[in-house]
Amino acid sequence: MLAHITIQNFAIVKALELDFQQGMTTITGETGAGKSIAIDALGLCLGDRADASMVRPGEEKAEIVVLFQLQNNPAARRWLEDNELVDGDECILRRVITKEGRSRAFINGSPVPASQQKVLGQHLINIHGQHAHQLLMKNDYQLTLLDQYAGHQNLLATMRQRYQDWRAARNELKQLEKNKEAFEAQRQLLEYQVNELNELALGETEYPELEAEHKRLSNCGDIAICSQSVLQALSEDDENNAMQLLQFAQQKLAELAAMDSRFNDLTQMLDEACIQVQETSHEISSYMDSLDMDPARLSYLDERMATIMRLSRKHQVSPEELFTSHQSLVNELENLNDSDNQIEQLAAQVELKHQACLAAAEKLSKSRKRYAKELDKLISASMHELSMQNGKFHIALDSQPESHLSPLGFDSIELLVSTNPGQPMQALGRVASGGELSRISLAIQVITAQKVDTPSLIFDEVDVGISGPTAAIVGKLLRKLGESTQVMCVTHLPQVAGCGHQQMFVAKASEKGKTTTSMIQLDTQSRVQELARLLGGSEITEHTLANAKELLIAA
């Protein structure tokens, strides 16, 4: 519940501190005194837009601090815990506006965006403004009222999620179908490129191997001449070769070793050198025997390498990367060839999501129709209490699955009313007069407020256009509501003001060219005086005082 509010330098308020209690609190005062100023200030702490004009002239900043008790408000506590802003059983909202129009918002001392205050405010207090009957003409507001009464938060959350899933899948499908023509042109190009590379059939390591073979065949003559020279030097020169010299040295070392054992190791080393020379000669000789100077093979290699170079330039990659590029193009073509498959699969998913969306909307629609019947009876009965004895109220819901599907379901809504005998049910705005519209609006607000989870309700001059016996009934309705919920009501009707469990008075004064508004809680004697003023205007008589006492006693 709302426990306390402190206002400093806001509009025409210099400084104001108010404590609020359970039950119904009525707020009265002369016209223009600023009866709604506390509600306007409270709205800032609930995330309303701030501007420089809200700061009292001549002051640097305006500041509003509001204290809520959370003992009976699990939804608000849960929100604060989820956002790591909880601080015991209290919640303090603070808003500061500078004369330049800058604004800062706080929750339990932590700076937050004003949007967070707005979200939290929905769990703390519900404000019904004096223009609610005008909103009642709007279909989206009518649907919101019904959903609030029915407690459709979970059903609406499911509906919104399924609608978003369906729309996202449908948009993806549309994009795929839109791009299909572009994909077709790209597919033809890829097919040409892949076929060309398929004909080449290049192996993963083929190019380096071709390059090495081409180099060998191109230099075959030089290789043969050079190899023969090496072979001559090692073993085949009749006059002088390395093998003969090593064998001569081997013979002399053997003689030295016979005379000195220290030459034994050297003899062994020279033996190994002779073996290495023999093996080398053998390998070179075998290589020369296998050397094939094949002009046809060289011509084939020239042609294939030229093709590889041409395609690598065409695809703007190196010859070594052409194989990888080929595989990438093959994969890309496979993905494009699979696009028809994707479209078919996605179309099936879209249909499934559409059916899930329709199922959620159907469930929501059935619940709305059930609660609409309940509201029909309650609001019709309330109209009878509010001096509309022949009034009938009906919520008409029309389900349009194909043409009206939205995040709110597929229902269209219209509030129908008949206020006179024999009069057919017609749209609310066409039948009801201004006074009737105000009474119907008030009946709807009072009835729906009983189902809202927020523990505090504010009615800001919602009784405009109501007077006489009807006003007394309105006061009783609000007082009854105040027995289970904290209710604050700004009113100019004595019959409503007298029904409050407590009453506050707003006064405006001018001093030294500046206007100041104050608000005080009235005791019983002061309440009688204020009710008498409301009853009789500026002149308070014994008769108006007696009537004022009767109002309090009756309440």
PDB file of C-alpha atoms in Angstrom, residues 132-309:
ATOM      1  CA  ALA A 132     -11.447   7.101 -18.312  1.00  0.00           C
ATOM      2  CA  HIS A 133     -14.932   7.245 -19.881  1.00  0.00           C
ATOM      3  CA  GLN A 134     -13.307   8.691 -23.029  1.00  0.00           C
ATOM      4  CA  LEU A 135     -10.841   5.805 -23.154  1.00  0.00           C
ATOM      5  CA  LEU A 136     -13.826   3.501 -22.843  1.00  0.00           C
ATOM      6  CA  MET A 137     -14.678   4.333 -26.449  1.00  0.00           C
ATOM      7  CA  LYS A 138     -11.449   2.739 -27.678  1.00  0.00           C
ATOM      8  CA  ASN A 139     -11.542  -0.950 -28.563  1.00  0.00           C
ATOM      9  CA  ASP A 140      -8.015  -1.723 -27.376  1.00  0.00           C
ATOM     10  CA  TYR A 141      -8.808  -0.194 -23.952  1.00  0.00           C
ATOM     11  CA  GLN A 142     -12.032  -2.220 -23.770  1.00  0.00           C
ATOM     12  CA  LEU A 143     -10.107  -5.423 -24.459  1.00  0.00           C
ATOM     13  CA  THR A 144      -7.492  -4.460 -21.849  1.00  0.00           C
ATOM     14  CA  LEU A 145     -10.189  -3.970 -19.212  1.00  0.00           C
ATOM     15  CA  LEU A 146     -11.674  -7.400 -19.934  1.00  0.00           C
ATOM     16  CA  ASP A 147      -8.242  -9.068 -19.833  1.00  0.00           C
ATOM     17  CA  GLN A 148      -7.346  -7.331 -16.571  1.00  0.00           C
ATOM     18  CA  TYR A 149     -10.589  -8.479 -14.985  1.00  0.00           C
ATOM     19  CA  ALA A 150     -10.087 -12.034 -16.230  1.00  0.00           C
ATOM     20  CA  GLY A 151      -6.423 -12.167 -15.138  1.00  0.00           C
ATOM     21  CA  HIS A 152      -5.195 -13.131 -18.592  1.00  0.00           C
ATOM     22  CA  GLN A 153      -1.532 -12.204 -18.047  1.00  0.00           C
ATOM     23  CA  ASN A 154      -0.250 -15.767 -18.646  1.00  0.00           C
ATOM     24  CA  LEU A 155      -2.578 -16.436 -21.575  1.00  0.00           C
ATOM     25  CA  LEU A 156      -1.571 -13.123 -23.177  1.00  0.00           C
ATOM     26  CA  ALA A 157       2.134 -13.850 -22.635  1.00  0.00           C
ATOM     27  CA  THR A 158       1.720 -17.228 -24.375  1.00  0.00           C
ATOM     28  CA  MET A 159      -0.292 -15.601 -27.161  1.00  0.00           C
ATOM     29  CA  ARG A 160       2.344 -12.911 -27.759  1.00  0.00           C
ATOM     30  CA  GLN A 161       5.188 -15.453 -27.828  1.00  0.00           C
ATOM     31  CA  ARG A 162       3.439 -17.779 -30.268  1.00  0.00           C
ATOM     32  CA  TYR A 163       2.433 -14.880 -32.491  1.00  0.00           C
ATOM     33  CA  GLN A 164       6.012 -13.622 -32.581  1.00  0.00           C
ATOM     34  CA  ASP A 165       7.303 -17.142 -33.388  1.00  0.00           C
ATOM     35  CA  TRP A 166       4.786 -17.483 -36.223  1.00  0.00           C
ATOM     36  CA  ARG A 167       5.508 -14.024 -37.656  1.00  0.00           C
ATOM     37  CA  ALA A 168       9.289 -14.594 -37.528  1.00  0.00           C
ATOM     38  CA  ALA A 169       8.992 -17.931 -39.352  1.00  0.00           C
ATOM     39  CA  ARG A 170       6.562 -16.467 -41.895  1.00  0.00           C
ATOM     40  CA  ASN A 171       8.892 -13.529 -42.603  1.00  0.00           C
ATOM     41  CA  GLU A 172      11.810 -15.931 -43.061  1.00  0.00           C
ATOM     42  CA  LEU A 173       9.751 -17.974 -45.519  1.00  0.00           C
ATOM     43  CA  LYS A 174       8.767 -14.864 -47.459  1.00  0.00           C
ATOM     44  CA  GLN A 175      12.414 -13.829 -47.681  1.00  0.00           C
ATOM     45  CA  LEU A 176      13.446 -17.264 -48.977  1.00  0.00           C
ATOM     46  CA  GLU A 177      10.706 -17.211 -51.596  1.00  0.00           C
ATOM     47  CA  LYS A 178      11.599 -13.642 -52.569  1.00  0.00           C
ATOM     48  CA  ASN A 179      15.225 -14.616 -53.051  1.00  0.00           C
ATOM     49  CA  LYS A 180      14.396 -17.735 -55.022  1.00  0.00           C
ATOM     50  CA  GLU A 181      14.834 -16.023 -58.428  1.00  0.00           C
ATOM     51  CA  ALA A 182      18.169 -14.590 -57.381  1.00  0.00           C
ATOM     52  CA  PHE A 183      19.152 -18.037 -56.107  1.00  0.00           C
ATOM     53  CA  GLU A 184      18.247 -19.528 -59.491  1.00  0.00           C
ATOM     54  CA  ALA A 185      20.637 -17.217 -61.346  1.00  0.00           C
ATOM     55  CA  GLN A 186      23.340 -17.959 -58.805  1.00  0.00           C
ATOM     56  CA  ARG A 187      22.675 -21.704 -59.110  1.00  0.00           C
ATOM     57  CA  GLN A 188      23.209 -21.628 -62.902  1.00  0.00           C
ATOM     58  CA  LEU A 189      26.541 -19.853 -62.463  1.00  0.00           C
ATOM     59  CA  LEU A 190      27.659 -22.303 -59.783  1.00  0.00           C
ATOM     60  CA  GLU A 191      26.632 -25.302 -61.876  1.00  0.00           C
ATOM     61  CA  TYR A 192      28.768 -24.019 -64.782  1.00  0.00           C
ATOM     62  CA  GLN A 193      31.754 -23.390 -62.499  1.00  0.00           C
ATOM     63  CA  VAL A 194      31.448 -26.738 -60.728  1.00  0.00           C
ATOM     64  CA  ASN A 195      31.073 -28.673 -63.997  1.00  0.00           C
ATOM     65  CA  GLU A 196      34.178 -26.958 -65.371  1.00  0.00           C
ATOM     66  CA  LEU A 197      36.166 -27.912 -62.264  1.00  0.00           C
ATOM     67  CA  ASN A 198      34.662 -31.411 -62.248  1.00  0.00           C
ATOM     68  CA  GLU A 199      36.048 -31.898 -65.773  1.00  0.00           C
ATOM     69  CA  LEU A 200      39.446 -30.813 -64.511  1.00  0.00           C
ATOM     70  CA  ALA A 201      39.136 -33.304 -61.611  1.00  0.00           C
ATOM     71  CA  LEU A 202      42.132 -31.843 -59.788  1.00  0.00           C
ATOM     72  CA  GLY A 203      43.392 -33.929 -56.864  1.00  0.00           C
ATOM     73  CA  GLU A 204      44.070 -32.363 -53.471  1.00  0.00           C
ATOM     74  CA  THR A 205      47.899 -32.677 -53.773  1.00  0.00           C
ATOM     75  CA  GLU A 206      48.079 -33.075 -57.546  1.00  0.00           C
ATOM     76  CA  TYR A 207      49.394 -29.639 -58.507  1.00  0.00           C
ATOM     77  CA  PRO A 208      52.652 -29.768 -56.456  1.00  0.00           C
ATOM     78  CA  GLU A 209      53.251 -33.288 -57.833  1.00  0.00           C
ATOM     79  CA  LEU A 210      52.643 -32.137 -61.428  1.00  0.00           C
ATOM     80  CA  GLU A 211      54.916 -29.189 -60.880  1.00  0.00           C
ATOM     81  CA  ALA A 212      57.741 -31.444 -59.635  1.00  0.00           C
ATOM     82  CA  GLU A 213      57.298 -33.938 -62.509  1.00  0.00           C
ATOM     83  CA  HIS A 214      57.189 -31.146 -65.088  1.00  0.00           C
ATOM     84  CA  LYS A 215      60.362 -29.676 -63.703  1.00  0.00           C
ATOM     85  CA  ARG A 216      62.076 -33.074 -63.917  1.00  0.00           C
ATOM     86  CA  LEU A 217      60.980 -33.816 -67.504  1.00  0.00           C
ATOM     87  CA  SER A 218      61.832 -30.302 -68.679  1.00  0.00           C
ATOM     88  CA  ASN A 219      65.418 -30.757 -67.398  1.00  0.00           C
ATOM     89  CA  CYS A 220      65.811 -34.406 -68.346  1.00  0.00           C
ATOM     90  CA  GLY A 221      68.849 -33.841 -70.664  1.00  0.00           C
ATOM     91  CA  ASP A 222      70.733 -31.727 -68.132  1.00  0.00           C
ATOM     92  CA  ILE A 223      69.924 -34.271 -65.412  1.00  0.00           C
ATOM     93  CA  ALA A 224      71.369 -37.138 -67.540  1.00  0.00           C
ATOM     94  CA  ILE A 225      74.591 -35.247 -68.384  1.00  0.00           C
ATOM     95  CA  CYS A 226      75.110 -34.107 -64.801  1.00  0.00           C
ATOM     96  CA  SER A 227      74.391 -37.600 -63.417  1.00  0.00           C
ATOM     97  CA  GLN A 228      76.894 -39.179 -65.831  1.00  0.00           C
ATOM     98  CA  SER A 229      79.556 -36.673 -64.743  1.00  0.00           C
ATOM     99  CA  VAL A 230      78.969 -37.568 -61.100  1.00  0.00           C
ATOM    100  CA  LEU A 231      79.131 -41.287 -61.924  1.00  0.00           C
ATOM    101  CA  GLN A 232      82.411 -40.795 -63.802  1.00  0.00           C
ATOM    102  CA  ALA A 233      83.928 -38.929 -60.886  1.00  0.00           C
ATOM    103  CA  LEU A 234      82.859 -41.541 -58.390  1.00  0.00           C
ATOM    104  CA  SER A 235      83.658 -44.813 -60.117  1.00  0.00           C
ATOM    105  CA  GLU A 236      83.662 -45.011 -63.936  1.00  0.00           C
ATOM    106  CA  ASP A 237      86.622 -42.866 -64.976  1.00  0.00           C
ATOM    107  CA  ASP A 238      89.324 -45.360 -66.016  1.00  0.00           C
ATOM    108  CA  GLU A 239      92.234 -43.139 -65.162  1.00  0.00           C
ATOM    109  CA  ASN A 240      91.133 -41.398 -61.984  1.00  0.00           C
ATOM    110  CA  ASN A 241      87.983 -41.746 -59.842  1.00  0.00           C
ATOM    111  CA  ALA A 242      87.034 -41.389 -56.222  1.00  0.00           C
ATOM    112  CA  MET A 243      86.614 -45.114 -55.677  1.00  0.00           C
ATOM    113  CA  GLN A 244      90.141 -45.898 -56.848  1.00  0.00           C
ATOM    114  CA  LEU A 245      91.618 -43.171 -54.624  1.00  0.00           C
ATOM    115  CA  LEU A 246      89.664 -44.421 -51.597  1.00  0.00           C
ATOM    116  CA  GLN A 247      90.789 -47.987 -52.191  1.00  0.00           C
ATOM    117  CA  PHE A 248      94.449 -46.854 -52.431  1.00  0.00           C
ATOM    118  CA  ALA A 249      94.079 -44.871 -49.210  1.00  0.00           C
ATOM    119  CA  GLN A 250      92.330 -47.887 -47.579  1.00  0.00           C
ATOM    120  CA  GLN A 251      95.352 -50.103 -48.482  1.00  0.00           C
ATOM    121  CA  LYS A 252      97.871 -47.643 -46.998  1.00  0.00           C
ATOM    122  CA  LEU A 253      95.846 -47.234 -43.791  1.00  0.00           C
ATOM    123  CA  ALA A 254      95.786 -50.995 -43.359  1.00  0.00           C
ATOM    124  CA  GLU A 255      99.601 -50.964 -43.470  1.00  0.00           C
ATOM    125  CA  LEU A 256      99.702 -48.156 -40.873  1.00  0.00           C
ATOM    126  CA  ALA A 257      97.258 -49.990 -38.621  1.00  0.00           C
ATOM    127  CA  ALA A 258      99.533 -53.052 -38.704  1.00  0.00           C
ATOM    128  CA  MET A 259     102.297 -50.853 -37.338  1.00  0.00           C
ATOM    129  CA  ASP A 260     100.176 -48.758 -34.910  1.00  0.00           C
ATOM    130  CA  SER A 261      96.772 -49.769 -33.546  1.00  0.00           C
ATOM    131  CA  ARG A 262      95.715 -46.116 -33.274  1.00  0.00           C
ATOM    132  CA  PHE A 263      94.964 -46.239 -37.059  1.00  0.00           C
ATOM    133  CA  ASN A 264      92.298 -48.939 -36.587  1.00  0.00           C
ATOM    134  CA  ASP A 265      89.447 -46.424 -36.110  1.00  0.00           C
ATOM    135  CA  LEU A 266      90.523 -44.467 -39.167  1.00  0.00           C
ATOM    136  CA  THR A 267      90.539 -47.652 -41.223  1.00  0.00           C
ATOM    137  CA  GLN A 268      86.960 -48.357 -40.181  1.00  0.00           C
ATOM    138  CA  MET A 269      85.870 -44.808 -41.109  1.00  0.00           C
ATOM    139  CA  LEU A 270      87.441 -45.146 -44.562  1.00  0.00           C
ATOM    140  CA  ASP A 271      85.720 -48.511 -45.072  1.00  0.00           C
ATOM    141  CA  GLU A 272      82.385 -46.835 -44.417  1.00  0.00           C
ATOM    142  CA  ALA A 273      83.253 -44.034 -46.888  1.00  0.00           C
ATOM    143  CA  CYS A 274      83.951 -46.638 -49.577  1.00  0.00           C
ATOM    144  CA  ILE A 275      80.590 -48.279 -48.944  1.00  0.00           C
ATOM    145  CA  GLN A 276      78.774 -44.855 -49.177  1.00  0.00           C
ATOM    146  CA  VAL A 277      80.516 -44.088 -52.510  1.00  0.00           C
ATOM    147  CA  GLN A 278      79.587 -47.502 -53.904  1.00  0.00           C
ATOM    148  CA  GLU A 279      75.922 -47.068 -52.863  1.00  0.00           C
ATOM    149  CA  THR A 280      75.785 -43.582 -54.302  1.00  0.00           C
ATOM    150  CA  SER A 281      77.199 -44.807 -57.606  1.00  0.00           C
ATOM    151  CA  HIS A 282      74.659 -47.601 -57.665  1.00  0.00           C
ATOM    152  CA  GLU A 283      71.702 -45.240 -56.966  1.00  0.00           C
ATOM    153  CA  ILE A 284      72.801 -42.811 -59.685  1.00  0.00           C
ATOM    154  CA  SER A 285      73.247 -45.636 -62.150  1.00  0.00           C
ATOM    155  CA  SER A 286      69.755 -47.000 -61.355  1.00  0.00           C
ATOM    156  CA  TYR A 287      68.269 -43.497 -61.693  1.00  0.00           C
ATOM    157  CA  MET A 288      69.877 -43.071 -65.126  1.00  0.00           C
ATOM    158  CA  ASP A 289      68.518 -46.441 -66.253  1.00  0.00           C
ATOM    159  CA  SER A 290      64.968 -45.373 -65.235  1.00  0.00           C
ATOM    160  CA  LEU A 291      65.225 -41.875 -66.674  1.00  0.00           C
ATOM    161  CA  ASP A 292      62.599 -41.613 -69.436  1.00  0.00           C
ATOM    162  CA  MET A 293      62.700 -38.624 -71.722  1.00  0.00           C
ATOM    163  CA  ASP A 294      58.970 -38.766 -72.747  1.00  0.00           C
ATOM    164  CA  PRO A 295      58.009 -35.768 -74.939  1.00  0.00           C
ATOM    165  CA  ALA A 296      54.346 -36.863 -74.987  1.00  0.00           C
ATOM    166  CA  ARG A 297      54.178 -36.871 -71.186  1.00  0.00           C
ATOM    167  CA  LEU A 298      55.837 -33.450 -71.045  1.00  0.00           C
ATOM    168  CA  SER A 299      53.317 -32.098 -73.556  1.00  0.00           C
ATOM    169  CA  TYR A 300      50.456 -33.471 -71.423  1.00  0.00           C
ATOM    170  CA  LEU A 301      51.915 -31.833 -68.308  1.00  0.00           C
ATOM    171  CA  ASP A 302      52.285 -28.489 -70.127  1.00  0.00           C
ATOM    172  CA  GLU A 303      48.652 -28.605 -71.199  1.00  0.00           C
ATOM    173  CA  ARG A 304      47.254 -29.678 -67.789  1.00  0.00           C
ATOM    174  CA  MET A 305      49.256 -27.118 -65.847  1.00  0.00           C
ATOM    175  CA  ALA A 306      48.161 -24.390 -68.274  1.00  0.00           C
ATOM    176  CA  THR A 307      44.517 -25.394 -67.660  1.00  0.00           C
ATOM    177  CA  ILE A 308      45.059 -25.312 -63.893  1.00  0.00           C
ATOM    178  CA  MET A 309      46.668 -21.853 -64.103  1.00  0.00           C
TER     179      MET A 309
END
